[in-house]
Amino acid sequence: MKKLVSLIVLLLLLTDAGAAFAAPKINTFERPARGSAYTLSQWALDGWSAPWDNGMSTRTWIDGYNFNHSGGQSLRVFYPQGQIDPPNSGAQAPFVLTPAKEYYLSYWVRFSSDYSWGTTEFAGKLGLGLAGGGACSGGIPCTGYNGFTSRMIWRSGGQAAIYYYHMDDAGQYGDYAVLKNPNGSDIYYPKGTWVNIVQRLKVNTVTNGNANPDGEIQIWYNGVSAANITGLRFVRNADQVDTAYFSSFFGGATASFAPANDSYVWYDDLKVSTNKADICELSTGGCFTRTFQAEDYTSMSGVMKETTPDTGGGQNVGGIDSQDWIAFGNVQIPRTGTYLVEYRVATPNNNGKISLDINSGATVLGEINVPNTGSFASYRTVSHVVQMTAGTYQFGLYAVTGGFDINWWKITQLY
């Protein structure tokens, strides 16, 4: 009997551990093809499912032409002049998460250089948020039985704040906390620059149906603590965080909140995890990244260096035929994890392919197709995701099928 009880306890502990560290979700928007709408079905192909959406098929666009934080593409969301609320502005969808008491999320965001915060009144939702249960919002009181929400917003002039619904809201609508710099000044979102937002939400404990005031929300802005809200009561039942709530629209009740001109927001590198260690933006120094100029190889076979027409000038590696390669020695990977590898390539040919390997081809990390970019003077960034173990390696870029030039390549840790 004792053995049976011990086995049951062990199984419960293992079950809790699995729930506490649910597999992370990530989206770098490297597919589908640039210029496509990022519909709910496309989200699902990348592992993000939601029961409904607003605007995904009509106001989102995979941008492979203008701006990206990593890789060669990002998600652009459109806010038409004079329009407010999810049916007519931006995009929204409640993406399903494995329920857990605590979650972290991270994303990179960029506002258009002429972004309008509103006409005469100012309020809008931004990016990913966290929610659970019935996800109370929209002026509906949170009772402890109908869930909770926590989403980023902007206010007048782009003032950054976290907007959250909990059981003890001061008024009809949710409470908000303005993000602060270390010196105590308010944070304002910049235009035309990528910034990073990280949120952590921990659901309160419940004792005999009573909600204990130990729920928490934390926000980091570009890796620095910007808000820390404690003593929160979200639930008095068993609801947990179960939704990554993509909410990106102009709010408000009248057209006075609408943008004065067409405006855009770009998103990249979305991450959601129960494990803080997966959010490398919070690591010392941020997510590891290193760029290699192709001409700085330590050894090669069959290639040549030439002046590049690509942005930034300098040289690129050309004359790449099938089975040619370039290698880069003594490259240190500091952390085991999942990495995005990017290649800056140009070719008028079809069917090019690069194989990335370590230690003279002993281990192939992955392969990627090189698309026809139109000419050797027209460069484009392509990328793929690979797994790497911490260590020091020689990396090789092997032309499975040649006929392309390469200017640089880059490694960036995702988690």
GROMACS .gro file of C-alpha atoms in nm:
model
  415
    1MET     CA    1   0.000   0.000   0.000
    2LYS     CA    2   0.283   0.239   0.088
    3LYS     CA    3   0.445   0.168  -0.249
    4LEU     CA    4   0.116   0.244  -0.428
    5VAL     CA    5   0.074   0.573  -0.241
    6SER     CA    6   0.434   0.668  -0.318
    7LEU     CA    7   0.383   0.589  -0.686
    8ILE     CA    8   0.068   0.804  -0.699
    9VAL     CA    9   0.251   1.094  -0.532
   10LEU     CA   10   0.539   1.059  -0.777
   11LEU     CA   11   0.303   1.061  -1.075
   12LEU     CA   12   0.131   1.373  -0.943
   13LEU     CA   13   0.466   1.546  -0.901
   14LEU     CA   14   0.571   1.452  -1.252
   15THR     CA   15   0.239   1.575  -1.388
   16ASP     CA   16   0.281   1.908  -1.209
   17ALA     CA   17   0.636   1.939  -1.335
   18GLY     CA   18   0.523   1.880  -1.693
   19ALA     CA   19   0.251   2.142  -1.660
   20ALA     CA   20   0.492   2.389  -1.500
   21PHE     CA   21   0.725   2.370  -1.799
   22ALA     CA   22   0.496   2.349  -2.099
   23ALA     CA   23   0.676   2.350  -2.434
   24PRO     CA   24   0.744   2.709  -2.542
   25LYS     CA   25   0.562   2.863  -2.836
   26ILE     CA   26   0.756   3.083  -3.074
   27ASN     CA   27   0.681   3.266  -3.397
   28THR     CA   28   0.944   3.438  -3.612
   29PHE     CA   29   0.707   3.488  -3.910
   30GLU     CA   30   0.953   3.336  -4.156
   31ARG     CA   31   0.661   3.176  -4.336
   32PRO     CA   32   0.438   3.194  -4.538
   33ALA     CA   33   0.573   3.383  -4.840
   34ARG     CA   34   0.622   3.755  -4.796
   35GLY     CA   35   0.328   3.961  -4.915
   36SER     CA   36   0.076   3.708  -4.778
   37ALA     CA   37  -0.196   3.771  -4.523
   38TYR     CA   38  -0.123   3.588  -4.198
   39THR     CA   39  -0.461   3.425  -4.152
   40LEU     CA   40  -0.571   3.219  -3.854
   41SER     CA   41  -0.505   2.903  -4.055
   42GLN     CA   42  -0.146   3.020  -4.115
   43TRP     CA   43  -0.103   3.082  -3.742
   44ALA     CA   44  -0.223   2.725  -3.685
   45LEU     CA   45   0.039   2.586  -3.924
   46ASP     CA   46   0.299   2.750  -3.699
   47GLY     CA   47   0.153   2.592  -3.385
   48TRP     CA   48  -0.073   2.874  -3.266
   49SER     CA   49  -0.446   2.791  -3.256
   50ALA     CA   50  -0.737   3.019  -3.167
   51PRO     CA   51  -1.116   2.971  -3.181
   52TRP     CA   52  -1.177   3.308  -3.350
   53ASP     CA   53  -1.007   3.623  -3.473
   54ASN     CA   54  -1.063   3.979  -3.586
   55GLY     CA   55  -0.875   4.118  -3.883
   56MET     CA   56  -0.613   3.849  -3.938
   57SER     CA   57  -0.716   3.787  -4.299
   58THR     CA   58  -0.770   4.153  -4.391
   59ARG     CA   59  -0.528   4.366  -4.184
   60THR     CA   60  -0.216   4.151  -4.136
   61TRP     CA   61   0.066   4.104  -4.384
   62ILE     CA   62   0.393   3.910  -4.386
   63ASP     CA   63   0.652   4.180  -4.452
   64GLY     CA   64   0.969   4.061  -4.619
   65TYR     CA   65   1.045   4.395  -4.781
   66ASN     CA   66   1.077   4.659  -4.510
   67PHE     CA   67   1.145   4.576  -4.144
   68ASN     CA   68   1.229   4.272  -3.935
   69HIS     CA   69   1.392   4.217  -3.600
   70SER     CA   70   1.543   3.884  -3.699
   71GLY     CA   71   1.533   3.665  -4.007
   72GLY     CA   72   1.394   3.811  -4.326
   73GLN     CA   73   1.028   3.863  -4.238
   74SER     CA   74   0.796   4.006  -3.973
   75LEU     CA   75   0.422   4.052  -3.913
   76ARG     CA   76   0.277   4.390  -4.008
   77VAL     CA   77  -0.061   4.496  -3.864
   78PHE     CA   78  -0.263   4.773  -4.031
   79TYR     CA   79  -0.473   5.039  -3.854
   80PRO     CA   80  -0.689   5.232  -4.105
   81GLN     CA   81  -0.734   5.605  -4.055
   82GLY     CA   82  -1.055   5.687  -3.867
   83GLN     CA   83  -1.126   5.330  -3.749
   84ILE     CA   84  -1.142   5.187  -3.394
   85ASP     CA   85  -1.203   4.852  -3.220
   86PRO     CA   86  -1.120   4.497  -3.339
   87PRO     CA   87  -1.382   4.460  -3.616
   88ASN     CA   88  -1.230   4.755  -3.804
   89SER     CA   89  -0.884   4.818  -3.658
   90GLY     CA   90  -0.575   4.600  -3.628
   91ALA     CA   91  -0.608   4.233  -3.536
   92GLN     CA   92  -0.702   4.015  -3.241
   93ALA     CA   93  -0.708   3.643  -3.151
   94PRO     CA   94  -0.701   3.439  -2.825
   95PHE     CA   95  -0.433   3.174  -2.881
   96VAL     CA   96  -0.468   2.860  -2.672
   97LEU     CA   97  -0.201   2.774  -2.414
   98THR     CA   98  -0.152   2.469  -2.195
   99PRO     CA   99  -0.302   2.589  -1.863
  100ALA     CA  100  -0.046   2.687  -1.599
  101LYS     CA  101  -0.026   2.908  -1.290
  102GLU     CA  102   0.253   3.120  -1.434
  103TYR     CA  103   0.358   3.227  -1.783
  104TYR     CA  104   0.615   3.450  -1.948
  105LEU     CA  105   0.581   3.609  -2.291
  106SER     CA  106   0.812   3.819  -2.505
  107TYR     CA  107   0.781   4.003  -2.834
  108TRP     CA  108   0.955   4.271  -3.038
  109VAL     CA  109   0.748   4.561  -3.169
  110ARG     CA  110   0.807   4.854  -3.405
  111PHE     CA  111   0.572   5.147  -3.470
  112SER     CA  112   0.568   5.315  -3.811
  113SER     CA  113   0.762   5.641  -3.826
  114ASP     CA  114   0.441   5.844  -3.873
  115TYR     CA  115   0.232   5.642  -3.628
  116SER     CA  116  -0.074   5.826  -3.496
  117TRP     CA  117  -0.156   5.759  -3.129
  118GLY     CA  118  -0.512   5.888  -3.189
  119THR     CA  119  -0.700   6.199  -3.297
  120THR     CA  120  -0.796   6.385  -2.977
  121GLU     CA  121  -0.818   6.089  -2.737
  122PHE     CA  122  -0.562   5.813  -2.704
  123ALA     CA  123  -0.586   5.443  -2.613
  124GLY     CA  124  -0.493   5.121  -2.789
  125LYS     CA  125  -0.399   4.760  -2.721
  126LEU     CA  126  -0.058   4.628  -2.818
  127GLY     CA  127   0.087   4.286  -2.894
  128LEU     CA  128   0.050   3.971  -2.690
  129GLY     CA  129  -0.112   3.958  -2.347
  130LEU     CA  130  -0.197   3.684  -2.100
  131ALA     CA  131  -0.545   3.574  -1.996
  132GLY     CA  132  -0.735   3.289  -1.837
  133GLY     CA  133  -1.081   3.146  -1.786
  134GLY     CA  134  -1.353   3.372  -1.924
  135ALA     CA  135  -1.094   3.647  -1.990
  136CYS     CA  136  -1.308   3.925  -1.838
  137SER     CA  137  -1.259   4.261  -2.013
  138GLY     CA  138  -1.457   4.531  -2.192
  139GLY     CA  139  -1.603   4.679  -1.873
  140ILE     CA  140  -1.729   4.344  -1.739
  141PRO     CA  141  -1.648   4.306  -1.367
  142CYS     CA  142  -1.411   4.023  -1.279
  143THR     CA  143  -1.580   3.805  -1.017
  144GLY     CA  144  -1.311   3.545  -0.967
  145TYR     CA  145  -1.517   3.303  -1.172
  146ASN     CA  146  -1.497   3.468  -1.515
  147GLY     CA  147  -1.121   3.488  -1.562
  148PHE     CA  148  -0.875   3.775  -1.608
  149THR     CA  149  -0.672   3.960  -1.873
  150SER     CA  150  -0.342   4.149  -1.881
  151ARG     CA  151  -0.244   4.338  -2.197
  152MET     CA  152  -0.010   4.617  -2.298
  153ILE     CA  153  -0.158   4.951  -2.406
  154TRP     CA  154  -0.050   5.292  -2.530
  155ARG     CA  155  -0.181   5.621  -2.401
  156SER     CA  156  -0.133   5.985  -2.503
  157GLY     CA  157   0.196   6.044  -2.685
  158GLY     CA  158   0.273   5.671  -2.684
  159GLN     CA  159   0.295   5.639  -2.307
  160ALA     CA  160   0.346   5.268  -2.232
  161ALA     CA  161   0.130   5.090  -1.974
  162ILE     CA  162   0.005   4.748  -1.868
  163TYR     CA  163  -0.376   4.722  -1.855
  164TYR     CA  164  -0.517   4.441  -1.644
  165TYR     CA  165  -0.855   4.312  -1.528
  166HIS     CA  166  -0.866   4.153  -1.181
  167MET     CA  167  -1.116   4.108  -0.899
  168ASP     CA  168  -1.033   4.438  -0.732
  169ASP     CA  169  -1.052   4.677  -1.028
  170ALA     CA  170  -1.094   5.032  -0.898
  171GLY     CA  171  -1.373   5.115  -1.145
  172GLN     CA  172  -1.584   4.962  -1.418
  173TYR     CA  173  -1.283   4.904  -1.640
  174GLY     CA  174  -0.945   4.748  -1.574
  175ASP     CA  175  -0.660   4.909  -1.387
  176TYR     CA  176  -0.338   5.019  -1.552
  177ALA     CA  177   0.020   5.087  -1.448
  178VAL     CA  178   0.247   5.314  -1.651
  179LEU     CA  179   0.584   5.159  -1.733
  180LYS     CA  180   0.878   5.333  -1.565
  181ASN     CA  181   1.244   5.379  -1.646
  182PRO     CA  182   1.498   5.302  -1.369
  183ASN     CA  183   1.509   5.676  -1.288
  184GLY     CA  184   1.131   5.681  -1.232
  185SER     CA  185   1.036   5.863  -1.553
  186ASP     CA  186   0.754   5.733  -1.772
  187ILE     CA  187   0.835   5.510  -2.069
  188TYR     CA  188   0.709   5.619  -2.410
  189TYR     CA  189   0.713   5.389  -2.711
  190PRO     CA  190   0.944   5.524  -2.983
  191LYS     CA  191   0.848   5.537  -3.349
  192GLY     CA  192   1.062   5.364  -3.610
  193THR     CA  193   1.262   5.154  -3.359
  194TRP     CA  194   1.233   4.794  -3.242
  195VAL     CA  195   1.170   4.750  -2.868
  196ASN     CA  196   1.117   4.437  -2.659
  197ILE     CA  197   0.834   4.370  -2.416
  198VAL     CA  198   0.837   4.082  -2.166
  199GLN     CA  199   0.543   4.005  -1.937
  200ARG     CA  200   0.511   3.760  -1.650
  201LEU     CA  201   0.177   3.675  -1.490
  202LYS     CA  202   0.134   3.451  -1.186
  203VAL     CA  203  -0.219   3.354  -1.082
  204ASN     CA  204  -0.308   3.391  -0.714
  205THR     CA  205  -0.360   3.092  -0.486
  206VAL     CA  206  -0.707   2.997  -0.360
  207THR     CA  207  -0.796   2.869  -0.011
  208ASN     CA  208  -1.142   2.721   0.047
  209GLY     CA  209  -1.286   2.926  -0.239
  210ASN     CA  210  -1.123   3.248  -0.120
  211ALA     CA  211  -0.882   3.432  -0.348
  212ASN     CA  212  -0.553   3.507  -0.177
  213PRO     CA  213  -0.391   3.842  -0.273
  214ASP     CA  214  -0.068   3.691  -0.405
  215GLY     CA  215  -0.110   3.720  -0.781
  216GLU     CA  216   0.161   3.909  -0.968
  217ILE     CA  217   0.233   4.088  -1.297
  218GLN     CA  218   0.581   4.194  -1.405
  219ILE     CA  219   0.686   4.384  -1.716
  220TRP     CA  220   1.036   4.426  -1.860
  221TYR     CA  221   1.109   4.685  -2.129
  222ASN     CA  222   1.421   4.611  -2.335
  223GLY     CA  223   1.531   4.369  -2.065
  224VAL     CA  224   1.492   4.615  -1.775
  225SER     CA  225   1.220   4.590  -1.509
  226ALA     CA  226   0.950   4.849  -1.584
  227ALA     CA  227   0.651   4.741  -1.371
  228ASN     CA  228   0.602   4.506  -1.076
  229ILE     CA  229   0.244   4.467  -0.951
  230THR     CA  230   0.178   4.243  -0.652
  231GLY     CA  231  -0.111   4.162  -0.419
  232LEU     CA  232  -0.347   4.079  -0.706
  233ARG     CA  233  -0.655   3.858  -0.694
  234PHE     CA  234  -0.749   3.709  -1.028
  235VAL     CA  235  -0.951   3.394  -0.946
  236ARG     CA  236  -1.138   3.215  -0.672
  237ASN     CA  237  -1.171   2.896  -0.878
  238ALA     CA  238  -0.923   2.672  -1.062
  239ASP     CA  239  -0.873   2.899  -1.365
  240GLN     CA  240  -0.512   2.937  -1.480
  241VAL     CA  241  -0.333   3.123  -1.757
  242ASP     CA  242  -0.461   2.949  -2.071
  243THR     CA  243  -0.451   3.219  -2.341
  244ALA     CA  244  -0.185   3.420  -2.522
  245TYR     CA  245  -0.414   3.708  -2.615
  246PHE     CA  246  -0.302   3.886  -2.932
  247SER     CA  247  -0.472   4.226  -2.907
  248SER     CA  248  -0.348   4.499  -3.138
  249PHE     CA  249  -0.608   4.765  -3.215
  250PHE     CA  250  -0.720   5.122  -3.147
  251GLY     CA  251  -0.966   5.118  -2.857
  252GLY     CA  252  -1.208   5.376  -2.724
  253ALA     CA  253  -1.577   5.450  -2.774
  254THR     CA  254  -1.571   5.717  -3.046
  255ALA     CA  255  -1.379   5.814  -3.360
  256SER     CA  256  -1.181   6.063  -3.150
  257PHE     CA  257  -0.965   5.764  -3.048
  258ALA     CA  258  -0.897   5.663  -3.411
  259PRO     CA  259  -0.564   5.724  -3.586
  260ALA     CA  260  -0.542   6.050  -3.777
  261ASN     CA  261  -0.362   5.868  -4.060
  262ASP     CA  262  -0.309   5.508  -4.171
  263SER     CA  263  -0.069   5.353  -3.920
  264TYR     CA  264   0.124   5.027  -3.888
  265VAL     CA  265   0.288   4.812  -3.622
  266TRP     CA  266   0.540   4.536  -3.691
  267TYR     CA  267   0.583   4.233  -3.464
  268ASP     CA  268   0.861   3.976  -3.456
  269ASP     CA  269   0.999   3.693  -3.241
  270LEU     CA  270   0.690   3.616  -3.031
  271LYS     CA  271   0.759   3.375  -2.744
  272VAL     CA  272   0.541   3.227  -2.471
  273SER     CA  273   0.670   2.988  -2.204
  274THR     CA  274   0.619   2.875  -1.846
  275ASN     CA  275   0.997   2.873  -1.802
  276LYS     CA  276   1.178   3.204  -1.753
  277ALA     CA  277   1.496   3.045  -1.889
  278ASP     CA  278   1.330   3.027  -2.232
  279ILE     CA  279   1.306   3.408  -2.244
  280CYS     CA  280   1.666   3.485  -2.334
  281GLU     CA  281   1.582   3.856  -2.360
  282LEU     CA  282   1.603   3.850  -1.978
  283SER     CA  283   1.947   3.687  -1.976
  284THR     CA  284   2.251   3.899  -1.901
  285GLY     CA  285   2.340   4.058  -2.232
  286GLY     CA  286   2.013   3.943  -2.390
  287CYS     CA  287   1.981   3.669  -2.650
  288PHE     CA  288   2.317   3.555  -2.786
  289THR     CA  289   2.374   3.669  -3.143
  290ARG     CA  290   2.674   3.682  -3.374
  291THR     CA  291   2.710   3.794  -3.735
  292PHE     CA  292   2.977   3.650  -3.967
  293GLN     CA  293   3.088   3.828  -4.283
  294ALA     CA  294   3.108   3.554  -4.545
  295GLU     CA  295   3.451   3.672  -4.666
  296ASP     CA  296   3.595   3.622  -4.315
  297TYR     CA  297   3.598   3.242  -4.350
  298THR     CA  298   3.891   3.053  -4.197
  299SER     CA  299   3.898   2.797  -4.480
  300MET     CA  300   3.714   2.736  -4.805
  301SER     CA  301   3.687   2.532  -5.119
  302GLY     CA  302   3.607   2.670  -5.465
  303VAL     CA  303   3.479   3.019  -5.385
  304MET     CA  304   3.603   3.375  -5.442
  305LYS     CA  305   3.569   3.714  -5.277
  306GLU     CA  306   3.423   4.011  -5.463
  307THR     CA  307   3.290   4.362  -5.400
  308THR     CA  308   2.929   4.338  -5.290
  309PRO     CA  309   2.640   4.550  -5.422
  310ASP     CA  310   2.448   4.477  -5.101
  311THR     CA  311   2.359   4.738  -4.840
  312GLY     CA  312   2.662   4.825  -4.628
  313GLY     CA  313   2.919   4.758  -4.898
  314GLY     CA  314   3.234   4.555  -4.840
  315GLN     CA  315   3.274   4.210  -4.989
  316ASN     CA  316   3.068   3.899  -5.046
  317VAL     CA  317   3.156   3.542  -5.137
  318GLY     CA  318   3.069   3.444  -5.495
  319GLY     CA  319   3.155   3.182  -5.753
  320ILE     CA  320   2.976   2.924  -5.540
  321ASP     CA  321   2.919   2.600  -5.727
  322SER     CA  322   2.763   2.281  -5.598
  323GLN     CA  323   2.983   2.113  -5.333
  324ASP     CA  324   3.180   2.434  -5.263
  325TRP     CA  325   3.202   2.541  -4.899
  326ILE     CA  326   3.325   2.800  -4.652
  327ALA     CA  327   3.414   2.727  -4.289
  328PHE     CA  328   3.441   2.939  -3.973
  329GLY     CA  329   3.657   2.807  -3.692
  330ASN     CA  330   3.656   2.856  -3.315
  331VAL     CA  331   3.292   2.969  -3.291
  332GLN     CA  332   3.161   2.957  -2.935
  333ILE     CA  333   2.796   2.878  -2.865
  334PRO     CA  334   2.744   2.979  -2.500
  335ARG     CA  335   2.404   2.817  -2.437
  336THR     CA  336   2.228   2.502  -2.546
  337GLY     CA  337   1.903   2.594  -2.717
  338THR     CA  338   1.706   2.678  -3.028
  339TYR     CA  339   1.868   2.920  -3.273
  340LEU     CA  340   1.765   3.116  -3.580
  341VAL     CA  341   2.030   3.108  -3.852
  342GLU     CA  342   2.010   3.376  -4.124
  343TYR     CA  343   2.184   3.400  -4.461
  344ARG     CA  344   2.209   3.711  -4.679
  345VAL     CA  345   2.195   3.573  -5.033
  346ALA     CA  346   2.150   3.679  -5.396
  347THR     CA  347   2.091   3.474  -5.709
  348PRO     CA  348   1.907   3.479  -6.043
  349ASN     CA  349   1.888   3.099  -6.024
  350ASN     CA  350   1.642   2.852  -5.880
  351ASN     CA  351   1.702   2.551  -5.655
  352GLY     CA  352   2.004   2.674  -5.457
  353LYS     CA  353   2.052   2.500  -5.124
  354ILE     CA  354   2.280   2.555  -4.821
  355SER     CA  355   2.366   2.289  -4.564
  356LEU     CA  356   2.486   2.411  -4.223
  357ASP     CA  357   2.715   2.173  -4.036
  358ILE     CA  358   2.966   2.162  -3.754
  359ASN     CA  359   3.308   2.000  -3.727
  360SER     CA  360   3.382   1.929  -4.093
  361GLY     CA  361   3.039   1.797  -4.177
  362ALA     CA  362   3.026   1.546  -3.893
  363THR     CA  363   2.693   1.690  -3.778
  364VAL     CA  364   2.445   1.853  -4.014
  365LEU     CA  365   2.235   2.110  -3.827
  366GLY     CA  366   1.994   2.183  -4.111
  367GLU     CA  367   1.944   2.276  -4.475
  368ILE     CA  368   1.774   2.575  -4.636
  369ASN     CA  369   1.666   2.655  -4.991
  370VAL     CA  370   1.804   2.970  -5.154
  371PRO     CA  371   1.525   3.148  -5.346
  372ASN     CA  372   1.565   3.327  -5.677
  373THR     CA  373   1.613   3.691  -5.571
  374GLY     CA  374   1.611   3.825  -5.929
  375SER     CA  375   1.983   3.889  -5.977
  376PHE     CA  376   2.324   3.872  -5.810
  377ALA     CA  377   2.274   4.240  -5.720
  378SER     CA  378   1.945   4.182  -5.538
  379TYR     CA  379   1.998   4.047  -5.186
  380ARG     CA  380   1.747   3.887  -4.954
  381THR     CA  381   1.768   3.736  -4.604
  382VAL     CA  382   1.649   3.378  -4.555
  383SER     CA  383   1.655   3.179  -4.233
  384HIS     CA  384   1.586   2.849  -4.062
  385VAL     CA  385   1.567   2.722  -3.704
  386VAL     CA  386   1.822   2.473  -3.572
  387GLN     CA  387   1.914   2.314  -3.240
  388MET     CA  388   2.262   2.376  -3.097
  389THR     CA  389   2.449   2.246  -2.794
  390ALA     CA  390   2.680   2.476  -2.598
  391GLY     CA  391   3.041   2.439  -2.707
  392THR     CA  392   3.311   2.561  -2.946
  393TYR     CA  393   3.283   2.448  -3.307
  394GLN     CA  394   3.391   2.489  -3.665
  395PHE     CA  395   3.082   2.582  -3.867
  396GLY     CA  396   3.057   2.496  -4.235
  397LEU     CA  397   2.830   2.640  -4.504
  398TYR     CA  398   2.813   2.376  -4.777
  399ALA     CA  399   2.654   2.437  -5.117
  400VAL     CA  400   2.436   2.134  -5.180
  401THR     CA  401   2.329   2.317  -5.495
  402GLY     CA  402   2.527   2.628  -5.591
  403GLY     CA  403   2.471   2.928  -5.813
  404PHE     CA  404   2.428   3.196  -5.545
  405ASP     CA  405   2.632   3.462  -5.361
  406ILE     CA  406   2.638   3.516  -4.985
  407ASN     CA  407   2.723   3.841  -4.806
  408TRP     CA  408   2.688   3.738  -4.441
  409TRP     CA  409   2.528   3.487  -4.210
  410LYS     CA  410   2.407   3.520  -3.852
  411ILE     CA  411   2.324   3.308  -3.547
  412THR     CA  412   2.065   3.427  -3.290
  413GLN     CA  413   1.935   3.235  -2.991
  414LEU     CA  414   1.556   3.210  -2.977
  415TYR     CA  415   1.531   3.016  -2.650
   0.00000   0.00000   0.00000
